[in-house]
Amino acid sequence: EGQQLPKTDLITLTRHVLDEQLRLGSDVTGDLTLLLTAIQVTSKFLAHNVRKARLINLVGLAGETNVQGEDQKKLDVLSNDIMINALRASGKTAVLVSEENEEAIFIEDRYKGRYCVVFDPLDGSSNIDAGVNVGTIFGIYHVPASSPGVIQDVLRPGSEMVAAGYTMYGSSANLVISTGNGVNGYTLDNALGEFILTHPDIKIPSRGKIYSFNEGNSKYFYPPVVGYLESIKFPADEKKAPYSARYIGSMVADVHRTLLYGGIFGYPNDKKSKSGKLRLLYEAFPMAFLTEQAGGIATTGTERILDIVPTSIHQRTSVFLGSKEDVLDLVKFYEKYAADE
Ligand code: P6P
């Protein structure tokens, strides 16, 4: 009596994606499902190793040798190797772009498939020692059948992605993903080794009460950003409460909170970082894709992030994303200052 009965209808990520593709009647080759399975395997491996890193201080041991006498790799290098190998072995990829690799990776014919994956294998890894949540961010493009898999297949606007997501490694591993029809969140059940649907159809509130900026850069902020921050810290309407500041400094953690609680996350370009800090292809595009799919907005302040056509695989961009009304308030300051110029 009162015992928690085992759920008899666990919705795993694999099942959910396949159900969704069948529902949508898209050409269900299962290729995307198999590709997402490879990404899941990577996420499970990284979840295990991030947790282990905290136990045996795996982070930062580069150059030392472990008990097997192998060269000990830093966790982000190890994560990158695992992700590249899993994606290649899936046989579903043609071009890979990783934050850790200067050049794009072109998959040999034997393993070549119809998707390109851009990713940051362990974003925010410098925070691991502090126990801060870090994560894997990925975006997926479908390769036109006519293309042999060339760099032009990834120098495309984020709006052409067919899927995007992240896995956040914290007290549990949370995989948040969209295949273009809304956003779903899954939690890794370590006992089952499966990602179980725990946050179906995530929708970002139309307005929040939180702003998430590194205000240590305030000295360098351009006027529209200064004006906007002033407006939420000292609301003109006396009856309105100021916004709360929440900034973790790990994009996956800051975006995850923004998707669930609402508000605005910003990493604007400024007088010190004229192109911004965050990378367009494998940080801004996937997070912008998820934000829009959850009903929010993602902009540089003057243009929709997903409309940007990349010219190089590691280029940076200004990022504002979050609740529609909050981001539109921010955009108004850019319009005001553009009009004044
Ligand atoms: P700052 C982590 O290094 C990262 O790439 C993102 O995860 C994060 O949002 C940003 O940089 C933090 O940058 O300058 O605030 O430390």
mmCIF file of C-alpha atoms and ligand atoms in Angstrom:
data_model
loop_
_atom_site.group_PDB
_atom_site.id
_atom_site.type_symbol
_atom_site.label_atom_id
_atom_site.label_comp_id
_atom_site.label_asym_id
_atom_site.label_seq_id
_atom_site.Cartn_x
_atom_site.Cartn_y
_atom_site.Cartn_z
ATOM 1 C CA GLU A 1 0.000 0.000 0.000
ATOM 2 C CA GLY A 2 1.397 3.409 -0.924
ATOM 3 C CA GLN A 3 4.458 1.804 -2.599
ATOM 4 C CA GLN A 4 5.545 3.725 -5.687
ATOM 5 C CA LEU A 5 4.430 1.406 -8.509
ATOM 6 C CA PRO A 6 7.006 1.143 -11.327
ATOM 7 C CA LYS A 7 5.814 3.225 -14.260
ATOM 8 C CA THR A 8 4.766 0.878 -17.025
ATOM 9 C CA ASP A 9 4.931 3.447 -19.784
ATOM 10 C CA LEU A 10 8.428 4.986 -19.665
ATOM 11 C CA ILE A 11 8.898 7.281 -22.633
ATOM 12 C CA THR A 12 12.547 7.085 -23.595
ATOM 13 C CA LEU A 13 14.194 9.626 -25.896
ATOM 14 C CA THR A 14 14.595 7.059 -28.657
ATOM 15 C CA ARG A 15 10.945 6.070 -28.512
ATOM 16 C CA HIS A 16 9.751 9.667 -28.299
ATOM 17 C CA VAL A 17 11.749 10.843 -31.319
ATOM 18 C CA LEU A 18 10.644 7.864 -33.414
ATOM 19 C CA ASP A 19 6.987 8.323 -32.357
ATOM 20 C CA GLU A 20 7.289 11.984 -33.322
ATOM 21 C CA GLN A 21 8.766 11.199 -36.744
ATOM 22 C CA LEU A 22 6.066 8.578 -37.388
ATOM 23 C CA ARG A 23 3.404 11.087 -36.303
ATOM 24 C CA LEU A 24 4.832 13.686 -38.664
ATOM 25 C CA GLY A 25 5.127 11.159 -41.446
ATOM 26 C CA SER A 26 8.568 12.515 -42.366
ATOM 27 C CA ASP A 27 10.613 10.083 -44.394
ATOM 28 C CA VAL A 28 11.214 7.875 -41.406
ATOM 29 C CA THR A 29 14.510 6.288 -42.332
ATOM 30 C CA GLY A 30 15.384 6.203 -38.671
ATOM 31 C CA ASP A 31 18.680 7.900 -39.512
ATOM 32 C CA LEU A 32 18.036 10.902 -37.265
ATOM 33 C CA THR A 33 16.946 8.551 -34.486
ATOM 34 C CA LEU A 34 20.168 6.572 -34.848
ATOM 35 C CA LEU A 35 22.170 9.804 -34.869
ATOM 36 C CA LEU A 36 20.424 10.967 -31.702
ATOM 37 C CA THR A 37 21.200 7.567 -30.186
ATOM 38 C CA ALA A 38 24.899 8.220 -30.811
ATOM 39 C CA ILE A 39 24.524 11.601 -29.113
ATOM 40 C CA GLN A 40 22.749 9.926 -26.194
ATOM 41 C CA VAL A 41 25.609 7.429 -25.809
ATOM 42 C CA THR A 42 28.044 10.333 -25.696
ATOM 43 C CA SER A 43 25.919 12.127 -23.123
ATOM 44 C CA LYS A 44 25.757 9.043 -20.891
ATOM 45 C CA PHE A 45 29.530 8.646 -21.125
ATOM 46 C CA LEU A 46 30.164 12.297 -20.349
ATOM 47 C CA ALA A 47 27.672 12.301 -17.468
ATOM 48 C CA HIS A 48 29.621 9.405 -15.955
ATOM 49 C CA ASN A 49 33.012 11.034 -16.509
ATOM 50 C CA VAL A 50 32.015 14.487 -15.306
ATOM 51 C CA ARG A 51 30.824 12.889 -12.080
ATOM 52 C CA LYS A 52 34.023 10.797 -11.883
ATOM 53 C CA ALA A 53 36.136 13.888 -12.639
ATOM 54 C CA ARG A 54 34.813 15.500 -9.501
ATOM 55 C CA LEU A 55 35.696 12.406 -7.506
ATOM 56 C CA ILE A 56 39.173 11.752 -8.822
ATOM 57 C CA ASN A 57 39.961 15.247 -10.066
ATOM 58 C CA LEU A 58 40.178 14.026 -13.661
ATOM 59 C CA VAL A 59 39.934 17.601 -14.819
ATOM 60 C CA GLY A 60 43.179 19.351 -15.690
ATOM 61 C CA LEU A 61 45.432 16.262 -15.466
ATOM 62 C CA ALA A 62 46.560 16.711 -19.057
ATOM 63 C CA GLY A 63 50.107 15.484 -19.624
ATOM 64 C CA GLU A 64 50.083 13.133 -16.627
ATOM 65 C CA THR A 65 49.643 9.385 -17.027
ATOM 66 C CA ASN A 66 46.826 7.424 -15.432
ATOM 67 C CA VAL A 67 47.077 3.994 -13.760
ATOM 68 C CA GLN A 68 47.170 2.295 -17.162
ATOM 69 C CA GLY A 69 50.140 4.449 -18.010
ATOM 70 C CA GLU A 70 48.105 6.148 -20.728
ATOM 71 C CA ASP A 71 48.495 9.860 -21.279
ATOM 72 C CA GLN A 72 45.752 11.345 -19.111
ATOM 73 C CA LYS A 73 43.601 13.663 -21.218
ATOM 74 C CA LYS A 74 41.780 16.719 -19.963
ATOM 75 C CA LEU A 75 38.085 15.968 -19.712
ATOM 76 C CA ASP A 76 37.163 18.301 -22.514
ATOM 77 C CA VAL A 77 39.666 16.639 -24.864
ATOM 78 C CA LEU A 78 38.408 13.206 -23.787
ATOM 79 C CA SER A 79 34.798 14.354 -24.312
ATOM 80 C CA ASN A 80 35.663 15.592 -27.766
ATOM 81 C CA ASP A 81 37.326 12.317 -28.774
ATOM 82 C CA ILE A 82 34.318 10.327 -27.528
ATOM 83 C CA MET A 83 31.843 12.542 -29.362
ATOM 84 C CA ILE A 84 33.750 12.474 -32.658
ATOM 85 C CA ASN A 85 34.177 8.684 -32.514
ATOM 86 C CA ALA A 86 30.517 8.063 -31.642
ATOM 87 C CA LEU A 87 29.266 10.376 -34.396
ATOM 88 C CA ARG A 88 31.621 8.873 -36.995
ATOM 89 C CA ALA A 89 30.725 5.293 -35.959
ATOM 90 C CA SER A 90 27.006 6.093 -36.324
ATOM 91 C CA GLY A 91 27.562 6.156 -40.105
ATOM 92 C CA LYS A 92 25.052 9.041 -40.255
ATOM 93 C CA THR A 93 27.364 12.056 -40.453
ATOM 94 C CA ALA A 94 29.246 13.778 -43.272
ATOM 95 C CA VAL A 95 30.812 16.882 -41.666
ATOM 96 C CA LEU A 96 31.549 17.552 -37.978
ATOM 97 C CA VAL A 97 32.478 20.887 -36.401
ATOM 98 C CA SER A 98 33.736 20.877 -32.821
ATOM 99 C CA GLU A 99 34.700 23.761 -30.560
ATOM 100 C CA GLU A 100 37.854 21.728 -29.818
ATOM 101 C CA ASN A 101 38.960 21.299 -33.452
ATOM 102 C CA GLU A 102 40.347 24.206 -35.477
ATOM 103 C CA GLU A 103 39.291 22.523 -38.749
ATOM 104 C CA ALA A 104 36.032 20.807 -39.686
ATOM 105 C CA ILE A 105 36.121 16.981 -39.822
ATOM 106 C CA PHE A 106 35.051 15.365 -43.112
ATOM 107 C CA ILE A 107 33.884 11.784 -42.584
ATOM 108 C CA GLU A 108 35.391 9.192 -44.944
ATOM 109 C CA ASP A 109 33.044 7.589 -47.477
ATOM 110 C CA ARG A 110 32.804 4.289 -45.589
ATOM 111 C CA TYR A 111 31.077 5.995 -42.654
ATOM 112 C CA LYS A 112 29.519 8.933 -44.473
ATOM 113 C CA GLY A 113 25.884 9.785 -43.780
ATOM 114 C CA ARG A 114 23.411 12.561 -44.465
ATOM 115 C CA TYR A 115 23.826 14.808 -41.410
ATOM 116 C CA CYS A 116 26.293 17.452 -40.226
ATOM 117 C CA VAL A 117 26.744 17.950 -36.488
ATOM 118 C CA VAL A 118 28.207 21.094 -34.922
ATOM 119 C CA PHE A 119 28.954 20.825 -31.225
ATOM 120 C CA ASP A 120 30.739 21.998 -28.122
ATOM 121 C CA PRO A 121 31.497 18.732 -26.307
ATOM 122 C CA LEU A 122 31.937 20.253 -22.866
ATOM 123 C CA ASP A 123 30.860 23.871 -22.759
ATOM 124 C CA GLY A 124 31.851 25.683 -19.604
ATOM 125 C CA SER A 125 34.409 23.018 -18.691
ATOM 126 C CA SER A 126 36.586 25.571 -16.893
ATOM 127 C CA ASN A 127 33.849 25.571 -14.210
ATOM 128 C CA ILE A 128 33.955 21.856 -13.433
ATOM 129 C CA ASP A 129 36.354 22.190 -10.504
ATOM 130 C CA ALA A 130 33.817 24.454 -8.828
ATOM 131 C CA GLY A 131 31.073 21.872 -9.263
ATOM 132 C CA VAL A 132 29.174 24.167 -11.651
ATOM 133 C CA ASN A 133 26.868 22.494 -14.170
ATOM 134 C CA VAL A 134 28.500 22.123 -17.597
ATOM 135 C CA GLY A 135 27.149 20.660 -20.789
ATOM 136 C CA THR A 136 27.305 19.413 -24.357
ATOM 137 C CA ILE A 137 25.650 21.640 -26.963
ATOM 138 C CA PHE A 138 24.843 20.336 -30.463
ATOM 139 C CA GLY A 139 23.099 21.357 -33.681
ATOM 140 C CA ILE A 140 22.255 19.115 -36.643
ATOM 141 C CA TYR A 141 21.942 20.014 -40.341
ATOM 142 C CA HIS A 142 20.638 17.612 -42.992
ATOM 143 C CA VAL A 143 23.042 17.306 -45.937
ATOM 144 C CA PRO A 144 21.448 17.800 -49.367
ATOM 145 C CA ALA A 145 21.619 14.455 -51.244
ATOM 146 C CA SER A 146 23.590 16.252 -53.967
ATOM 147 C CA SER A 147 26.377 17.259 -51.586
ATOM 148 C CA PRO A 148 29.451 15.055 -50.930
ATOM 149 C CA GLY A 149 29.735 16.747 -47.518
ATOM 150 C CA VAL A 150 31.683 19.986 -47.756
ATOM 151 C CA ILE A 151 32.223 22.995 -45.546
ATOM 152 C CA GLN A 152 29.335 24.841 -47.217
ATOM 153 C CA ASP A 153 27.012 22.228 -45.657
ATOM 154 C CA VAL A 154 27.660 23.741 -42.221
ATOM 155 C CA LEU A 155 28.036 27.408 -43.219
ATOM 156 C CA ARG A 156 24.253 27.707 -43.240
ATOM 157 C CA PRO A 157 21.778 29.733 -41.189
ATOM 158 C CA GLY A 158 20.669 28.109 -37.941
ATOM 159 C CA SER A 159 17.113 28.172 -39.316
ATOM 160 C CA GLU A 160 18.178 25.275 -41.582
ATOM 161 C CA MET A 161 19.000 23.004 -38.621
ATOM 162 C CA VAL A 162 16.748 19.938 -38.317
ATOM 163 C CA ALA A 163 17.516 19.421 -34.626
ATOM 164 C CA ALA A 164 19.397 21.047 -31.761
ATOM 165 C CA GLY A 165 19.865 20.435 -28.079
ATOM 166 C CA TYR A 166 22.100 20.245 -25.049
ATOM 167 C CA THR A 167 22.876 17.839 -22.237
ATOM 168 C CA MET A 168 23.505 19.488 -18.883
ATOM 169 C CA TYR A 169 25.663 17.545 -16.403
ATOM 170 C CA GLY A 170 24.700 18.338 -12.835
ATOM 171 C CA SER A 171 23.073 16.361 -10.022
ATOM 172 C CA SER A 172 21.427 14.486 -12.902
ATOM 173 C CA ALA A 173 21.975 14.567 -16.658
ATOM 174 C CA ASN A 174 19.281 16.581 -18.437
ATOM 175 C CA LEU A 175 19.021 16.316 -22.205
ATOM 176 C CA VAL A 176 16.886 19.064 -23.773
ATOM 177 C CA ILE A 177 16.204 18.719 -27.499
ATOM 178 C CA SER A 178 14.044 19.879 -30.367
ATOM 179 C CA THR A 179 13.579 18.231 -33.762
ATOM 180 C CA GLY A 180 11.611 21.215 -35.004
ATOM 181 C CA ASN A 181 8.273 20.537 -33.302
ATOM 182 C CA GLY A 182 8.650 21.943 -29.805
ATOM 183 C CA VAL A 183 11.159 21.255 -27.040
ATOM 184 C CA ASN A 184 11.307 18.216 -24.761
ATOM 185 C CA GLY A 185 13.465 17.532 -21.713
ATOM 186 C CA TYR A 186 14.742 14.124 -20.644
ATOM 187 C CA THR A 187 16.483 13.006 -17.479
ATOM 188 C CA LEU A 188 19.031 10.192 -17.441
ATOM 189 C CA ASP A 189 17.888 7.305 -15.268
ATOM 190 C CA ASN A 190 21.279 5.947 -14.284
ATOM 191 C CA ALA A 191 19.789 2.602 -13.272
ATOM 192 C CA LEU A 192 18.170 2.069 -16.681
ATOM 193 C CA GLY A 193 20.802 3.959 -18.671
ATOM 194 C CA GLU A 194 17.943 5.621 -20.531
ATOM 195 C CA PHE A 195 16.915 9.233 -20.976
ATOM 196 C CA ILE A 196 13.306 9.410 -19.735
ATOM 197 C CA LEU A 197 10.854 12.151 -20.787
ATOM 198 C CA THR A 198 10.462 14.409 -17.731
ATOM 199 C CA HIS A 199 9.800 17.876 -19.251
ATOM 200 C CA PRO A 200 7.352 17.425 -22.172
ATOM 201 C CA ASP A 201 6.727 20.415 -24.453
ATOM 202 C CA ILE A 202 8.815 23.062 -22.629
ATOM 203 C CA LYS A 203 7.375 26.560 -23.154
ATOM 204 C CA ILE A 204 9.265 29.646 -22.001
ATOM 205 C CA PRO A 205 7.074 32.172 -20.074
ATOM 206 C CA SER A 206 6.250 35.255 -22.180
ATOM 207 C CA ARG A 207 7.916 37.427 -19.514
ATOM 208 C CA GLY A 208 10.228 36.588 -16.593
ATOM 209 C CA LYS A 209 11.781 38.397 -13.621
ATOM 210 C CA ILE A 210 15.419 37.384 -14.123
ATOM 211 C CA TYR A 211 18.235 38.892 -16.155
ATOM 212 C CA SER A 212 21.424 36.929 -16.792
ATOM 213 C CA PHE A 213 24.435 38.985 -17.965
ATOM 214 C CA ASN A 214 28.084 39.087 -16.917
ATOM 215 C CA GLU A 215 27.915 42.594 -15.493
ATOM 216 C CA GLY A 216 31.658 42.464 -14.956
ATOM 217 C CA ASN A 217 31.733 43.617 -18.583
ATOM 218 C CA SER A 218 29.545 46.671 -17.853
ATOM 219 C CA LYS A 219 32.463 49.059 -18.435
ATOM 220 C CA TYR A 220 32.502 47.901 -22.081
ATOM 221 C CA PHE A 221 28.739 47.621 -22.774
ATOM 222 C CA TYR A 222 27.314 49.660 -25.662
ATOM 223 C CA PRO A 223 24.547 52.200 -24.823
ATOM 224 C CA PRO A 224 21.510 50.041 -25.784
ATOM 225 C CA VAL A 225 22.613 47.370 -23.281
ATOM 226 C CA VAL A 226 23.347 49.968 -20.581
ATOM 227 C CA GLY A 227 19.949 51.553 -21.190
ATOM 228 C CA TYR A 228 18.112 48.250 -21.055
ATOM 229 C CA LEU A 229 19.804 47.073 -17.827
ATOM 230 C CA GLU A 230 19.052 50.426 -16.188
ATOM 231 C CA SER A 231 15.373 50.023 -17.157
ATOM 232 C CA ILE A 232 15.001 46.681 -15.369
ATOM 233 C CA LYS A 233 17.145 47.584 -12.343
ATOM 234 C CA PHE A 234 15.458 50.972 -11.803
ATOM 235 C CA PRO A 235 11.955 50.475 -13.287
ATOM 236 C CA ALA A 236 10.359 53.795 -14.330
ATOM 237 C CA ASP A 237 7.106 52.524 -12.851
ATOM 238 C CA GLU A 238 7.657 52.745 -9.080
ATOM 239 C CA LYS A 239 5.178 49.910 -8.567
ATOM 240 C CA LYS A 240 7.310 47.512 -10.654
ATOM 241 C CA ALA A 241 9.910 45.411 -8.828
ATOM 242 C CA PRO A 242 13.458 45.338 -10.241
ATOM 243 C CA TYR A 243 14.564 42.117 -11.951
ATOM 244 C CA SER A 244 16.715 39.579 -10.108
ATOM 245 C CA ALA A 245 20.250 38.866 -11.331
ATOM 246 C CA ARG A 246 21.215 35.225 -11.935
ATOM 247 C CA TYR A 247 24.466 34.452 -13.765
ATOM 248 C CA ILE A 248 26.237 31.101 -13.579
ATOM 249 C CA GLY A 249 28.804 31.633 -16.336
ATOM 250 C CA SER A 250 28.032 28.278 -17.945
ATOM 251 C CA MET A 251 25.823 28.820 -21.002
ATOM 252 C CA VAL A 252 23.982 25.504 -20.723
ATOM 253 C CA ALA A 253 23.050 26.205 -17.081
ATOM 254 C CA ASP A 254 22.049 29.831 -17.739
ATOM 255 C CA VAL A 255 19.966 28.910 -20.799
ATOM 256 C CA HIS A 256 18.343 25.923 -19.046
ATOM 257 C CA ARG A 257 17.158 28.190 -16.218
ATOM 258 C CA THR A 258 15.955 30.792 -18.739
ATOM 259 C CA LEU A 259 13.924 28.196 -20.683
ATOM 260 C CA LEU A 260 12.258 26.925 -17.514
ATOM 261 C CA TYR A 261 11.820 30.165 -15.510
ATOM 262 C CA GLY A 262 11.807 32.841 -18.246
ATOM 263 C CA GLY A 263 13.640 36.163 -18.299
ATOM 264 C CA ILE A 264 16.568 37.177 -20.491
ATOM 265 C CA PHE A 265 20.092 35.805 -21.013
ATOM 266 C CA GLY A 266 22.566 38.081 -22.726
ATOM 267 C CA TYR A 267 26.174 37.935 -23.808
ATOM 268 C CA PRO A 268 26.363 41.072 -25.954
ATOM 269 C CA ASN A 269 29.272 42.160 -28.092
ATOM 270 C CA ASP A 270 30.956 45.151 -26.463
ATOM 271 C CA LYS A 271 33.898 47.582 -26.806
ATOM 272 C CA LYS A 272 36.291 44.845 -25.623
ATOM 273 C CA SER A 273 34.811 41.892 -27.588
ATOM 274 C CA LYS A 274 33.543 43.538 -30.751
ATOM 275 C CA SER A 275 32.123 40.256 -32.146
ATOM 276 C CA GLY A 276 30.887 38.987 -28.791
ATOM 277 C CA LYS A 277 32.236 35.901 -27.035
ATOM 278 C CA LEU A 278 29.811 33.053 -27.749
ATOM 279 C CA ARG A 279 30.307 30.958 -30.871
ATOM 280 C CA LEU A 280 27.621 31.227 -33.546
ATOM 281 C CA LEU A 281 27.540 27.666 -34.904
ATOM 282 C CA TYR A 282 27.582 25.482 -31.789
ATOM 283 C CA GLU A 283 26.507 27.794 -28.956
ATOM 284 C CA ALA A 284 24.218 30.533 -30.328
ATOM 285 C CA PHE A 285 22.436 28.584 -33.104
ATOM 286 C CA PRO A 286 21.405 25.548 -31.014
ATOM 287 C CA MET A 287 20.287 27.713 -28.064
ATOM 288 C CA ALA A 288 18.439 30.092 -30.407
ATOM 289 C CA PHE A 289 16.737 27.115 -32.103
ATOM 290 C CA LEU A 290 15.564 25.762 -28.729
ATOM 291 C CA THR A 291 14.494 29.207 -27.486
ATOM 292 C CA GLU A 292 12.319 29.850 -30.559
ATOM 293 C CA GLN A 293 10.869 26.324 -30.438
ATOM 294 C CA ALA A 294 9.937 27.027 -26.795
ATOM 295 C CA GLY A 295 8.145 30.247 -27.832
ATOM 296 C CA GLY A 296 10.934 32.716 -27.013
ATOM 297 C CA ILE A 297 13.125 35.062 -29.081
ATOM 298 C CA ALA A 298 16.885 34.943 -29.846
ATOM 299 C CA THR A 299 18.522 38.021 -31.377
ATOM 300 C CA THR A 300 21.840 39.855 -31.697
ATOM 301 C CA GLY A 301 19.914 42.980 -30.724
ATOM 302 C CA THR A 302 19.491 43.944 -34.371
ATOM 303 C CA GLU A 303 18.869 40.637 -36.192
ATOM 304 C CA ARG A 304 17.393 37.186 -35.586
ATOM 305 C CA ILE A 305 20.273 34.859 -34.693
ATOM 306 C CA LEU A 306 18.923 31.967 -36.774
ATOM 307 C CA ASP A 307 19.003 34.153 -39.912
ATOM 308 C CA ILE A 308 22.766 34.769 -39.723
ATOM 309 C CA VAL A 309 24.727 33.102 -42.533
ATOM 310 C CA PRO A 310 28.064 31.942 -41.039
ATOM 311 C CA THR A 311 31.268 32.695 -42.954
ATOM 312 C CA SER A 312 33.612 30.740 -40.680
ATOM 313 C CA ILE A 313 32.990 27.786 -38.377
ATOM 314 C CA HIS A 314 34.264 29.429 -35.155
ATOM 315 C CA GLN A 315 32.926 32.925 -35.625
ATOM 316 C CA ARG A 316 31.418 34.649 -32.589
ATOM 317 C CA THR A 317 28.167 36.569 -32.184
ATOM 318 C CA SER A 318 26.263 38.782 -29.795
ATOM 319 C CA VAL A 319 23.481 36.837 -28.033
ATOM 320 C CA PHE A 320 20.255 37.869 -26.312
ATOM 321 C CA LEU A 321 17.653 35.151 -25.780
ATOM 322 C CA GLY A 322 14.691 34.347 -23.562
ATOM 323 C CA SER A 323 11.113 35.432 -22.900
ATOM 324 C CA LYS A 324 9.514 37.174 -25.865
ATOM 325 C CA GLU A 325 8.454 40.324 -23.997
ATOM 326 C CA ASP A 326 11.788 40.718 -22.194
ATOM 327 C CA VAL A 327 13.852 40.341 -25.371
ATOM 328 C CA LEU A 328 11.550 42.708 -27.277
ATOM 329 C CA ASP A 329 12.107 45.290 -24.499
ATOM 330 C CA LEU A 330 15.849 44.917 -25.141
ATOM 331 C CA VAL A 331 15.422 45.246 -28.922
ATOM 332 C CA LYS A 332 13.542 48.530 -28.398
ATOM 333 C CA PHE A 333 16.748 50.032 -26.956
ATOM 334 C CA TYR A 334 18.710 49.027 -30.063
ATOM 335 C CA GLU A 335 15.996 50.571 -32.263
ATOM 336 C CA LYS A 336 15.998 53.747 -30.156
ATOM 337 C CA TYR A 337 19.772 54.158 -30.396
ATOM 338 C CA ALA A 338 19.789 53.306 -34.122
ATOM 339 C CA ALA A 339 17.156 55.999 -34.699
ATOM 340 C CA ASP A 340 19.237 58.516 -32.707
ATOM 341 C CA GLU A 341 22.386 57.849 -34.775
HETATM 342 P P1 P6P B 1 32.272 34.802 -19.046
HETATM 343 C C1 P6P B 1 31.988 29.226 -20.868
HETATM 344 O O1 P6P B 1 33.359 29.474 -20.915
HETATM 345 C C2 P6P B 1 31.306 30.062 -21.938
HETATM 346 O O2 P6P B 1 31.749 29.707 -23.204
HETATM 347 C C3 P6P B 1 29.798 29.879 -21.833
HETATM 348 O O3 P6P B 1 29.454 28.624 -21.374
HETATM 349 C C4 P6P B 1 29.401 30.972 -20.859
HETATM 350 O O4 P6P B 1 28.093 31.465 -21.096
HETATM 351 C C5 P6P B 1 30.432 32.075 -21.124
HETATM 352 O O5 P6P B 1 31.578 31.436 -21.712
HETATM 353 C C6 P6P B 1 30.840 32.750 -19.843
HETATM 354 O O6 P6P B 1 31.746 33.788 -20.198
HETATM 355 O O7 P6P B 1 33.058 35.856 -19.810
HETATM 356 O O8 P6P B 1 31.058 35.377 -18.363
HETATM 357 O O9 P6P B 1 33.112 33.954 -18.113
#
